[in-house]
PDB file of C-alpha atoms in Angstrom:
ATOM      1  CA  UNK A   1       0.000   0.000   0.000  1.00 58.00           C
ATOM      2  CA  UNK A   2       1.669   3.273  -1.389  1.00 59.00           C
ATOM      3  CA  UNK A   3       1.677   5.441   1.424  1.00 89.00           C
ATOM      4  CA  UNK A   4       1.812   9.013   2.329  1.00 94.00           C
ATOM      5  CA  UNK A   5       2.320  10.537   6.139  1.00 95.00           C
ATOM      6  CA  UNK A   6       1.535  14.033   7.860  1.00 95.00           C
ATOM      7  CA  UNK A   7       1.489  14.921  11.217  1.00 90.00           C
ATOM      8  CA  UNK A   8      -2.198  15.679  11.430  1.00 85.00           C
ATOM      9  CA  UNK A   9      -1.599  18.783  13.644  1.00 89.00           C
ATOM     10  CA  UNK A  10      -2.809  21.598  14.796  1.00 95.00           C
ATOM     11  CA  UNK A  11       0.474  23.459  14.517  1.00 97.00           C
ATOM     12  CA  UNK A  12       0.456  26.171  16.583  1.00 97.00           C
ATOM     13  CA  UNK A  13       3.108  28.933  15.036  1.00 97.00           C
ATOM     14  CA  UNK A  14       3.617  32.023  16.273  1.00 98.00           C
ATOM     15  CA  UNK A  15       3.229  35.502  13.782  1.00 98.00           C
ATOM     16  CA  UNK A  16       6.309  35.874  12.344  1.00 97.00           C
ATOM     17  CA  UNK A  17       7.941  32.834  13.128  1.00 98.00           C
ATOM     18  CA  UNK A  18       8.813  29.817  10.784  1.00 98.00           C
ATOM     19  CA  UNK A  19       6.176  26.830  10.379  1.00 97.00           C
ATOM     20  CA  UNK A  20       7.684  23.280   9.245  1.00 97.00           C
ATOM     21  CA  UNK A  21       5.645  20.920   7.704  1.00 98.00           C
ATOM     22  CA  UNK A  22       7.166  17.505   6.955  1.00 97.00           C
ATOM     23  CA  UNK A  23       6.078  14.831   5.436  1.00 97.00           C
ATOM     24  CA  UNK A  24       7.103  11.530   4.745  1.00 97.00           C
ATOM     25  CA  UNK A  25       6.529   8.240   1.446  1.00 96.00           C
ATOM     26  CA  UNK A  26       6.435   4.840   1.045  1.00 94.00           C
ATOM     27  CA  UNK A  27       6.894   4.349  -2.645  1.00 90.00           C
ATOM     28  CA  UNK A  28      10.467   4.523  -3.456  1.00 90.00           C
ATOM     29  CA  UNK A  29       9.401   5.040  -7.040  1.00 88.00           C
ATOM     30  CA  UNK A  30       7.916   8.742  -6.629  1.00 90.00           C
ATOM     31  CA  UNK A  31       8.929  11.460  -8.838  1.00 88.00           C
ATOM     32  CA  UNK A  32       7.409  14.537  -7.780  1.00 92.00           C
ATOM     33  CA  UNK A  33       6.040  16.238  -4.424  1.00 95.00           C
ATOM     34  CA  UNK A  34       3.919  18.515  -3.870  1.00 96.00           C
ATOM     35  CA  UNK A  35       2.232  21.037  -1.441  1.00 97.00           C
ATOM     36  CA  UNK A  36      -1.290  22.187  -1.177  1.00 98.00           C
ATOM     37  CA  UNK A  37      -2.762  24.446   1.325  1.00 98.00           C
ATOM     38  CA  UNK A  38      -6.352  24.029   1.520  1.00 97.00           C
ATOM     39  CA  UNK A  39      -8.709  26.549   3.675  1.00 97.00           C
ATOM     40  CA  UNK A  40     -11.408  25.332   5.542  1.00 94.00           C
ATOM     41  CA  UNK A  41     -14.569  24.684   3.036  1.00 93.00           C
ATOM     42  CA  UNK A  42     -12.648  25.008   0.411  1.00 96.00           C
ATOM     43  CA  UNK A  43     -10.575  23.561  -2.346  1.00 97.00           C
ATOM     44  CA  UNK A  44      -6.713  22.749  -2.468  1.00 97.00           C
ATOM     45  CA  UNK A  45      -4.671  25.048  -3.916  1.00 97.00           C
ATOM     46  CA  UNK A  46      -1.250  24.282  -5.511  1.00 96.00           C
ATOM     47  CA  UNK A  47       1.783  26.303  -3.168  1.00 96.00           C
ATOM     48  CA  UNK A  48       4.778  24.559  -4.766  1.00 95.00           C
ATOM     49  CA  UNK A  49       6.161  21.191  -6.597  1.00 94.00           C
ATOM     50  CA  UNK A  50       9.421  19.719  -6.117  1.00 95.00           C
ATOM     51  CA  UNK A  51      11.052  17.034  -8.251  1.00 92.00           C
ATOM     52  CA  UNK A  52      14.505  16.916  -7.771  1.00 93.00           C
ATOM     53  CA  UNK A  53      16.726  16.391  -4.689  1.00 95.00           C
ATOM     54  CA  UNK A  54      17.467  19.627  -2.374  1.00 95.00           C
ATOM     55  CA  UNK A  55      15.670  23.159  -1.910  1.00 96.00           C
ATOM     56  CA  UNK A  56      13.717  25.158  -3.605  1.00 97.00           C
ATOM     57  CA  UNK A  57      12.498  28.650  -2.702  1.00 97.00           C
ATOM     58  CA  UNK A  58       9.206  30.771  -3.824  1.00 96.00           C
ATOM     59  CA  UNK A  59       8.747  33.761  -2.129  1.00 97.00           C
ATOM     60  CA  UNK A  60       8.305  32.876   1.869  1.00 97.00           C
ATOM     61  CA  UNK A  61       7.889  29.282   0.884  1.00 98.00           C
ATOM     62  CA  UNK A  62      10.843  26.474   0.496  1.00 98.00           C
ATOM     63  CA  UNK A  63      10.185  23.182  -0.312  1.00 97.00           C
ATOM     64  CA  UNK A  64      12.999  20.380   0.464  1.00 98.00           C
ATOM     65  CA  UNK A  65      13.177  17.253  -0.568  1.00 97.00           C
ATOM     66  CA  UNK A  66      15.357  14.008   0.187  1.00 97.00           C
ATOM     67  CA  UNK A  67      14.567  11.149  -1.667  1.00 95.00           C
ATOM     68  CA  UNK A  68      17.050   8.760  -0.133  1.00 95.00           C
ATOM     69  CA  UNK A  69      15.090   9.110   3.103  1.00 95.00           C
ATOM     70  CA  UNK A  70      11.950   9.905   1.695  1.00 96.00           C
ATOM     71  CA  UNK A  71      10.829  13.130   2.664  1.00 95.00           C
ATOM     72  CA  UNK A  72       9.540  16.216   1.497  1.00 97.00           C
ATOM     73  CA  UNK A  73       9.137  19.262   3.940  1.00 97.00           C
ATOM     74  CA  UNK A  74       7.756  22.401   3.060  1.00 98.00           C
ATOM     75  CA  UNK A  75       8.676  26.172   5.570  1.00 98.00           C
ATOM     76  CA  UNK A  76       6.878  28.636   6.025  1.00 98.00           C
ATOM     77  CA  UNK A  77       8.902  31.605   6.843  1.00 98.00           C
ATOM     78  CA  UNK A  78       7.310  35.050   8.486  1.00 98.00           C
ATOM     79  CA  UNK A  79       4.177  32.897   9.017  1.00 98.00           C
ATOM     80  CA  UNK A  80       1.081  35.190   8.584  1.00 97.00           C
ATOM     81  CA  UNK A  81      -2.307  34.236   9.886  1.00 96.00           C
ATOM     82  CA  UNK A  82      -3.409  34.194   6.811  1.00 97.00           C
ATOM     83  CA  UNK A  83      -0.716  31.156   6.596  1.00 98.00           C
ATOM     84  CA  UNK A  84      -3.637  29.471   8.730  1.00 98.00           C
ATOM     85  CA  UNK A  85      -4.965  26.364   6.706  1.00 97.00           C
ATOM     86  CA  UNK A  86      -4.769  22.897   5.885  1.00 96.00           C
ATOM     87  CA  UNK A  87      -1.415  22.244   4.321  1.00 97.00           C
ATOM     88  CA  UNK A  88      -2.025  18.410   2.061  1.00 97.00           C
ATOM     89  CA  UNK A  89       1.398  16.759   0.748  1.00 96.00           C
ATOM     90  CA  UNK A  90       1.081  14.509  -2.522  1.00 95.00           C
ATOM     91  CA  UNK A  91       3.088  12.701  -4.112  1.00 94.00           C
ATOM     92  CA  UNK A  92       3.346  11.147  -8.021  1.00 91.00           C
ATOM     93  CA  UNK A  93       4.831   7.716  -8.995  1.00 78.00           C
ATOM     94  CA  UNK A  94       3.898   7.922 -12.726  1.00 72.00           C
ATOM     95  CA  UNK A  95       4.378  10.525 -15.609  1.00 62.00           C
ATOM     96  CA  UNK A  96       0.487  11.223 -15.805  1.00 65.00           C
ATOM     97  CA  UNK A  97       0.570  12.559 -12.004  1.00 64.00           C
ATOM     98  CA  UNK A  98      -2.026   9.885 -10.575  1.00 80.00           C
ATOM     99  CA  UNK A  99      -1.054  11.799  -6.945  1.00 90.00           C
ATOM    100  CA  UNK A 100      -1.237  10.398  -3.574  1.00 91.00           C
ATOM    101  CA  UNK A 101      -2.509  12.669  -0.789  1.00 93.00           C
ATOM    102  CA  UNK A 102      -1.778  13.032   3.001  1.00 94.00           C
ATOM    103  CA  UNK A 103      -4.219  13.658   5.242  1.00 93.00           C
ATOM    104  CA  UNK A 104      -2.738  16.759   5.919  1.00 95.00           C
ATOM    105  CA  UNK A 105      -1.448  19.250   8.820  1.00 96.00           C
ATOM    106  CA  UNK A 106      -3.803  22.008  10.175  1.00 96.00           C
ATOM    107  CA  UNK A 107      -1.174  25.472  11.084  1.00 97.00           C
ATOM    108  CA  UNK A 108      -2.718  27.821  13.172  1.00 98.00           C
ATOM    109  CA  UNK A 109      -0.690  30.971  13.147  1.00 97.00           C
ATOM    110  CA  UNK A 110      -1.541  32.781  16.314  1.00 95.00           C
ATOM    111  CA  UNK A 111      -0.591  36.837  16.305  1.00 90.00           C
TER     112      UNK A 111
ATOM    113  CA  UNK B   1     -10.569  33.467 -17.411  1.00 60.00           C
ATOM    114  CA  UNK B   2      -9.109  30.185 -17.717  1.00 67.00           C
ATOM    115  CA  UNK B   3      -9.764  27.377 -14.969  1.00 94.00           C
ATOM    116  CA  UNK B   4     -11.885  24.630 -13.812  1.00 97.00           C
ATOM    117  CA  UNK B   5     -15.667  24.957 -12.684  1.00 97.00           C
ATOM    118  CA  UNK B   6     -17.527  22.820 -10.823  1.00 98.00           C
ATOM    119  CA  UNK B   7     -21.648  22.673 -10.320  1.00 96.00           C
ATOM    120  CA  UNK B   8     -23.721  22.548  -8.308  1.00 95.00           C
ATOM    121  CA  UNK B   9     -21.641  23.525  -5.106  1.00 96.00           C
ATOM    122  CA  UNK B  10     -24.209  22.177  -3.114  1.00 96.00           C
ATOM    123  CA  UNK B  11     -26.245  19.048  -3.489  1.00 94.00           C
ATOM    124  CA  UNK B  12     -28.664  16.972  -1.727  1.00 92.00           C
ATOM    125  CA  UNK B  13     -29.746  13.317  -2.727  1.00 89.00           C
ATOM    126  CA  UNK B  14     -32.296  11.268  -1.624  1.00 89.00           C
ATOM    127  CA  UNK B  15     -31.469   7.676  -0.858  1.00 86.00           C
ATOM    128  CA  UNK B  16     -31.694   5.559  -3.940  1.00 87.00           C
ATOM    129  CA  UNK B  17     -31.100   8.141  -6.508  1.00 91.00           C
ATOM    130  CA  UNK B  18     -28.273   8.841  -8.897  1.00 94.00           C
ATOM    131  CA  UNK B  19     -26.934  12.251  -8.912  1.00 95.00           C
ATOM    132  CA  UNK B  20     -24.495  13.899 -11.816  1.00 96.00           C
ATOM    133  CA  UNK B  21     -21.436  15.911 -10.946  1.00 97.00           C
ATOM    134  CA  UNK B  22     -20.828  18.119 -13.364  1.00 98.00           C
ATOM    135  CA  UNK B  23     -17.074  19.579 -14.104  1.00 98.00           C
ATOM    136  CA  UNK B  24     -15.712  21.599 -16.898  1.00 98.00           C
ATOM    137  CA  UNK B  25     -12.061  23.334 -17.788  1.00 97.00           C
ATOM    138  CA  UNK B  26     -10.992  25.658 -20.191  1.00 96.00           C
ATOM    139  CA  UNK B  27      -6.963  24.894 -19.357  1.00 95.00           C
ATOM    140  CA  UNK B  28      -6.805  22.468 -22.684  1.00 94.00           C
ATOM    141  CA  UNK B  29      -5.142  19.902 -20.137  1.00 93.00           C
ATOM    142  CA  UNK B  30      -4.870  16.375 -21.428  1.00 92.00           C
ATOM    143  CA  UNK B  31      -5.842  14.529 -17.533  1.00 93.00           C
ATOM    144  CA  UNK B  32      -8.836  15.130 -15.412  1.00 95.00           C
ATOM    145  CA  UNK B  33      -9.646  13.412 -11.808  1.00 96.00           C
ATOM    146  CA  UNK B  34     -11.977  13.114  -9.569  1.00 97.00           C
ATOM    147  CA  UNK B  35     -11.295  12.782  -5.241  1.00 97.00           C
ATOM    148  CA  UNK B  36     -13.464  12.355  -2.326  1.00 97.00           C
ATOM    149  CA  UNK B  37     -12.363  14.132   0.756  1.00 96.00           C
ATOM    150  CA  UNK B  38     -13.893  13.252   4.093  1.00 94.00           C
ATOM    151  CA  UNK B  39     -13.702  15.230   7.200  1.00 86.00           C
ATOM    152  CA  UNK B  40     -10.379  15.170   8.421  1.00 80.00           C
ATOM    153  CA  UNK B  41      -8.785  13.361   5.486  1.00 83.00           C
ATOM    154  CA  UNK B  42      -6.769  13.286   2.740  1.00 87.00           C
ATOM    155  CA  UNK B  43      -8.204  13.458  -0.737  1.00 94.00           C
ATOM    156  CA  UNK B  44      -8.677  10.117  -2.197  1.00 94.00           C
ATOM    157  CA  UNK B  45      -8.877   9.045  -5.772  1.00 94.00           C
ATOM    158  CA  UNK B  46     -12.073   7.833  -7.311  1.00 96.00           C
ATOM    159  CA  UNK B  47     -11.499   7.638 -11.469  1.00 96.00           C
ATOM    160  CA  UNK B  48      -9.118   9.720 -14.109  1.00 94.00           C
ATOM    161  CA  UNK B  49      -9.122  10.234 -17.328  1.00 94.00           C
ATOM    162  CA  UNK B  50      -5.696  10.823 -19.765  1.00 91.00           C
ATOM    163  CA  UNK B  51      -7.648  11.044 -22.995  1.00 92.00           C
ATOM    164  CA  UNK B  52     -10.541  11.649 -24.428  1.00 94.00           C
ATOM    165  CA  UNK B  53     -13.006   8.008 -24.687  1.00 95.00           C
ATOM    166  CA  UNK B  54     -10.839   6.827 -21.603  1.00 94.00           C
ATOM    167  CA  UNK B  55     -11.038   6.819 -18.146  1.00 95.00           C
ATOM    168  CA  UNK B  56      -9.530   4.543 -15.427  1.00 93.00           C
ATOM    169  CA  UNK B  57     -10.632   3.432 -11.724  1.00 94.00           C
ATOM    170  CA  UNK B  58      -8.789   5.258  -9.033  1.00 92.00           C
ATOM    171  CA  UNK B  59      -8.589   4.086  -5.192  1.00 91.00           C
ATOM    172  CA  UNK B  60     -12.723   3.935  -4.447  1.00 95.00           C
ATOM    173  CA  UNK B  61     -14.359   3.749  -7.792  1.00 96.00           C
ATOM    174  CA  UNK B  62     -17.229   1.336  -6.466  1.00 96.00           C
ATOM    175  CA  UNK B  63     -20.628   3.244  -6.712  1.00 96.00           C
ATOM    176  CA  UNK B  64     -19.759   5.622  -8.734  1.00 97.00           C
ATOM    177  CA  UNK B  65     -18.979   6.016 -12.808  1.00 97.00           C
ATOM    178  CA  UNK B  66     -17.462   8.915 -14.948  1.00 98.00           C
ATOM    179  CA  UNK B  67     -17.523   9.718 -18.772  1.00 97.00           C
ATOM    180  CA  UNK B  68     -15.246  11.780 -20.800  1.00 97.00           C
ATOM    181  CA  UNK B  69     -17.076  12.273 -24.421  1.00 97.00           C
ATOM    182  CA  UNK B  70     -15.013  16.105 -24.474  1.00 97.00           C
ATOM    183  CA  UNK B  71     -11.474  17.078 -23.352  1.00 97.00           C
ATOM    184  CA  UNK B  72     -13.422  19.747 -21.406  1.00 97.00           C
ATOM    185  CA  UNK B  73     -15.682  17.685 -19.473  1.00 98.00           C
ATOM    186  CA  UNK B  74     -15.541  14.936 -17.012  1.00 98.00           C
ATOM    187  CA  UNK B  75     -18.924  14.166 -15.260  1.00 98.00           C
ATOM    188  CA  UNK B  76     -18.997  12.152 -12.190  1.00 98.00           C
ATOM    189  CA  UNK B  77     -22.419   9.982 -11.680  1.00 97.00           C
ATOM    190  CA  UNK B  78     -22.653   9.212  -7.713  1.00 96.00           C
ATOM    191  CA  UNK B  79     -25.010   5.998  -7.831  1.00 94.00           C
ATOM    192  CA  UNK B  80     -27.831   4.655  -5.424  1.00 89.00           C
ATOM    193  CA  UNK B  81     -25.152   1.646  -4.973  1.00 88.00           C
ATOM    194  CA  UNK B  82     -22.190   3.965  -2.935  1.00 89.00           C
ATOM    195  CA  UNK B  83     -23.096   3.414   0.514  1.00 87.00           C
ATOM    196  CA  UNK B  84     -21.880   6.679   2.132  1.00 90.00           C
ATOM    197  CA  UNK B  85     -22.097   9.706  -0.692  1.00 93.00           C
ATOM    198  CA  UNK B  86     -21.651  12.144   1.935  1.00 94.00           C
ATOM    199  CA  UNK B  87     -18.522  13.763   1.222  1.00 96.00           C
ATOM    200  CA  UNK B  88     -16.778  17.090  -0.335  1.00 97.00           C
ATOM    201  CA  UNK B  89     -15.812  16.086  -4.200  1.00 98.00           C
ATOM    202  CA  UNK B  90     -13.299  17.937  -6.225  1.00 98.00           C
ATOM    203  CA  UNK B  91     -12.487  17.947  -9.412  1.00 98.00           C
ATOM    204  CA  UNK B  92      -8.887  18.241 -10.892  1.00 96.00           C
ATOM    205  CA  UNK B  93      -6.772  18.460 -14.130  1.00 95.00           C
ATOM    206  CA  UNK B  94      -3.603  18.567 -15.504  1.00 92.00           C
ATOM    207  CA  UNK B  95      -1.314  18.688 -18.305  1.00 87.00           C
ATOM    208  CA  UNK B  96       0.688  15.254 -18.801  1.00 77.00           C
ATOM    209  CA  UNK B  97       3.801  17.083 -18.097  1.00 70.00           C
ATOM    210  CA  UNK B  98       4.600  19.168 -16.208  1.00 69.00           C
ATOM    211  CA  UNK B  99       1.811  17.164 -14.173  1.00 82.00           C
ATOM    212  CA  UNK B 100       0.718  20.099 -11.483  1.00 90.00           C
ATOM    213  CA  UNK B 101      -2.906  19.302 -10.724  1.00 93.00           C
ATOM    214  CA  UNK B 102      -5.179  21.990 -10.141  1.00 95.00           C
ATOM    215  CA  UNK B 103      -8.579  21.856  -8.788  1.00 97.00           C
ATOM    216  CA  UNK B 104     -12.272  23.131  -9.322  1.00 97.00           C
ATOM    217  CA  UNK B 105     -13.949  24.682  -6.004  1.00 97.00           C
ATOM    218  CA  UNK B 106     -15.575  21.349  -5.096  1.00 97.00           C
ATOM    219  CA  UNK B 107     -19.580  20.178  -4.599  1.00 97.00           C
ATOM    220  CA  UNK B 108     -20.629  18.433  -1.536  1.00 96.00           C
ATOM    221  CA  UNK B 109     -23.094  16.354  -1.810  1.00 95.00           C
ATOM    222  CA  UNK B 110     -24.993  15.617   1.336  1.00 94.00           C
ATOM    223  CA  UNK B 111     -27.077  12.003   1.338  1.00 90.00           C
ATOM    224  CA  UNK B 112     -30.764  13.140   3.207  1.00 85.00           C
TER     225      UNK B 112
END
């Protein structure tokens, strides 16, 4: 069973501070990671992607990834409470992006 | 405006009766999906389509069944046979590569 694991939350982060949101696979096969923050009621939307090893940096968000150990984490920095939401990891094994989905971690940025 | 739409946003089906899902997108993307999402859960797969004429069964494709006659348009029929219809369903495409999915606002569909 291909697998994908979040800490289910709520992360409490501070205004300001940095949030870390990790998130672990099972399929050794996966080729590319992404993050989706998803506000309550509503519908995912797509924060960044990630396919090859390392960082990578868009604006206040960096996504890492470390396929020998099978993570992917995603940081928040200056966290905002509009930064408050549902952030869902996924994760593709085939070309045609048939994703699998975490459950997800609540943040809760508190000012 | 290009994107993905969804309707209605709200449903509510009787027991025992098929309801139709509709979803549309102007992106020209090759793939469309459909996902369930239950309280507190991750989204989980119920058919996709790559082409046009095709579609395959995702994770929980029992009781339900999808068409794609258009490259716009991917219905999804909920049938009297799924057991527990209650849930938030969103609709997705993407381009084959680079395979970002994005989504339509979602219709939940509430089982009186």
């Amino acid at each position: 069973q291909k697998e994908v694991e979040q800490n289910s939350g709520p992360l409490s982060v501070p205004e300001g501070a940095i949030a870390s949101l990790n998130c672990t696979y099972s399929d050794r096969g996966s080729q590319s990671f992404f993050w989706y923050r998803q506000y309550s009621g509503k519908s995912p939307e797509l924060i960044m992607f990630i396919y090859s090893n390392g960082d990578k940096e868009d604006g206040r968000f960096t996504a890492q990834l470390n396929k020998a150990s099978q993570y992917v984490s995603l940081l928040i920095r200056d966290s905002q409470p509009s930064d408050s939401a549902t952030y869902l990891c996924a994760v593709a094994t085939d070309s045609w992006g048939k994703f699998q989905f975490g459950a997800g971690t609540q943040v809760v940025v508190t000012p | 405006d290009g994107g993905i739409t969804q309707s209605p946003k709200y449903l509510f089906r009787k027991e025992g009766q098929n309801v139709t899902l509709s979803c549309e997108q102007n992106l020209n993307h090759d793939a469309m999906y459909w996902y369930r999402q239950d309280p507190g859960q991750g989204l989980r797969l119920i058919y996709y389509s790559q082409i046009v004429n095709d579609f395959q069964k995702g994770d929980i494709a029992e009781g339900y069944s999808v068409s794609r006659e258009k490259k716009e348009s991917f219905p999804l029929t909920v049938t009297s046979a799924q057991k527990n219809p209650t849930a938030f369903y969103l609709c997705a495409s993407s381009f084959e590569s680079p395979n970002e999915q994005f989504f339509g606002p979602g219709t939940r569909l509430t089982v009186l």
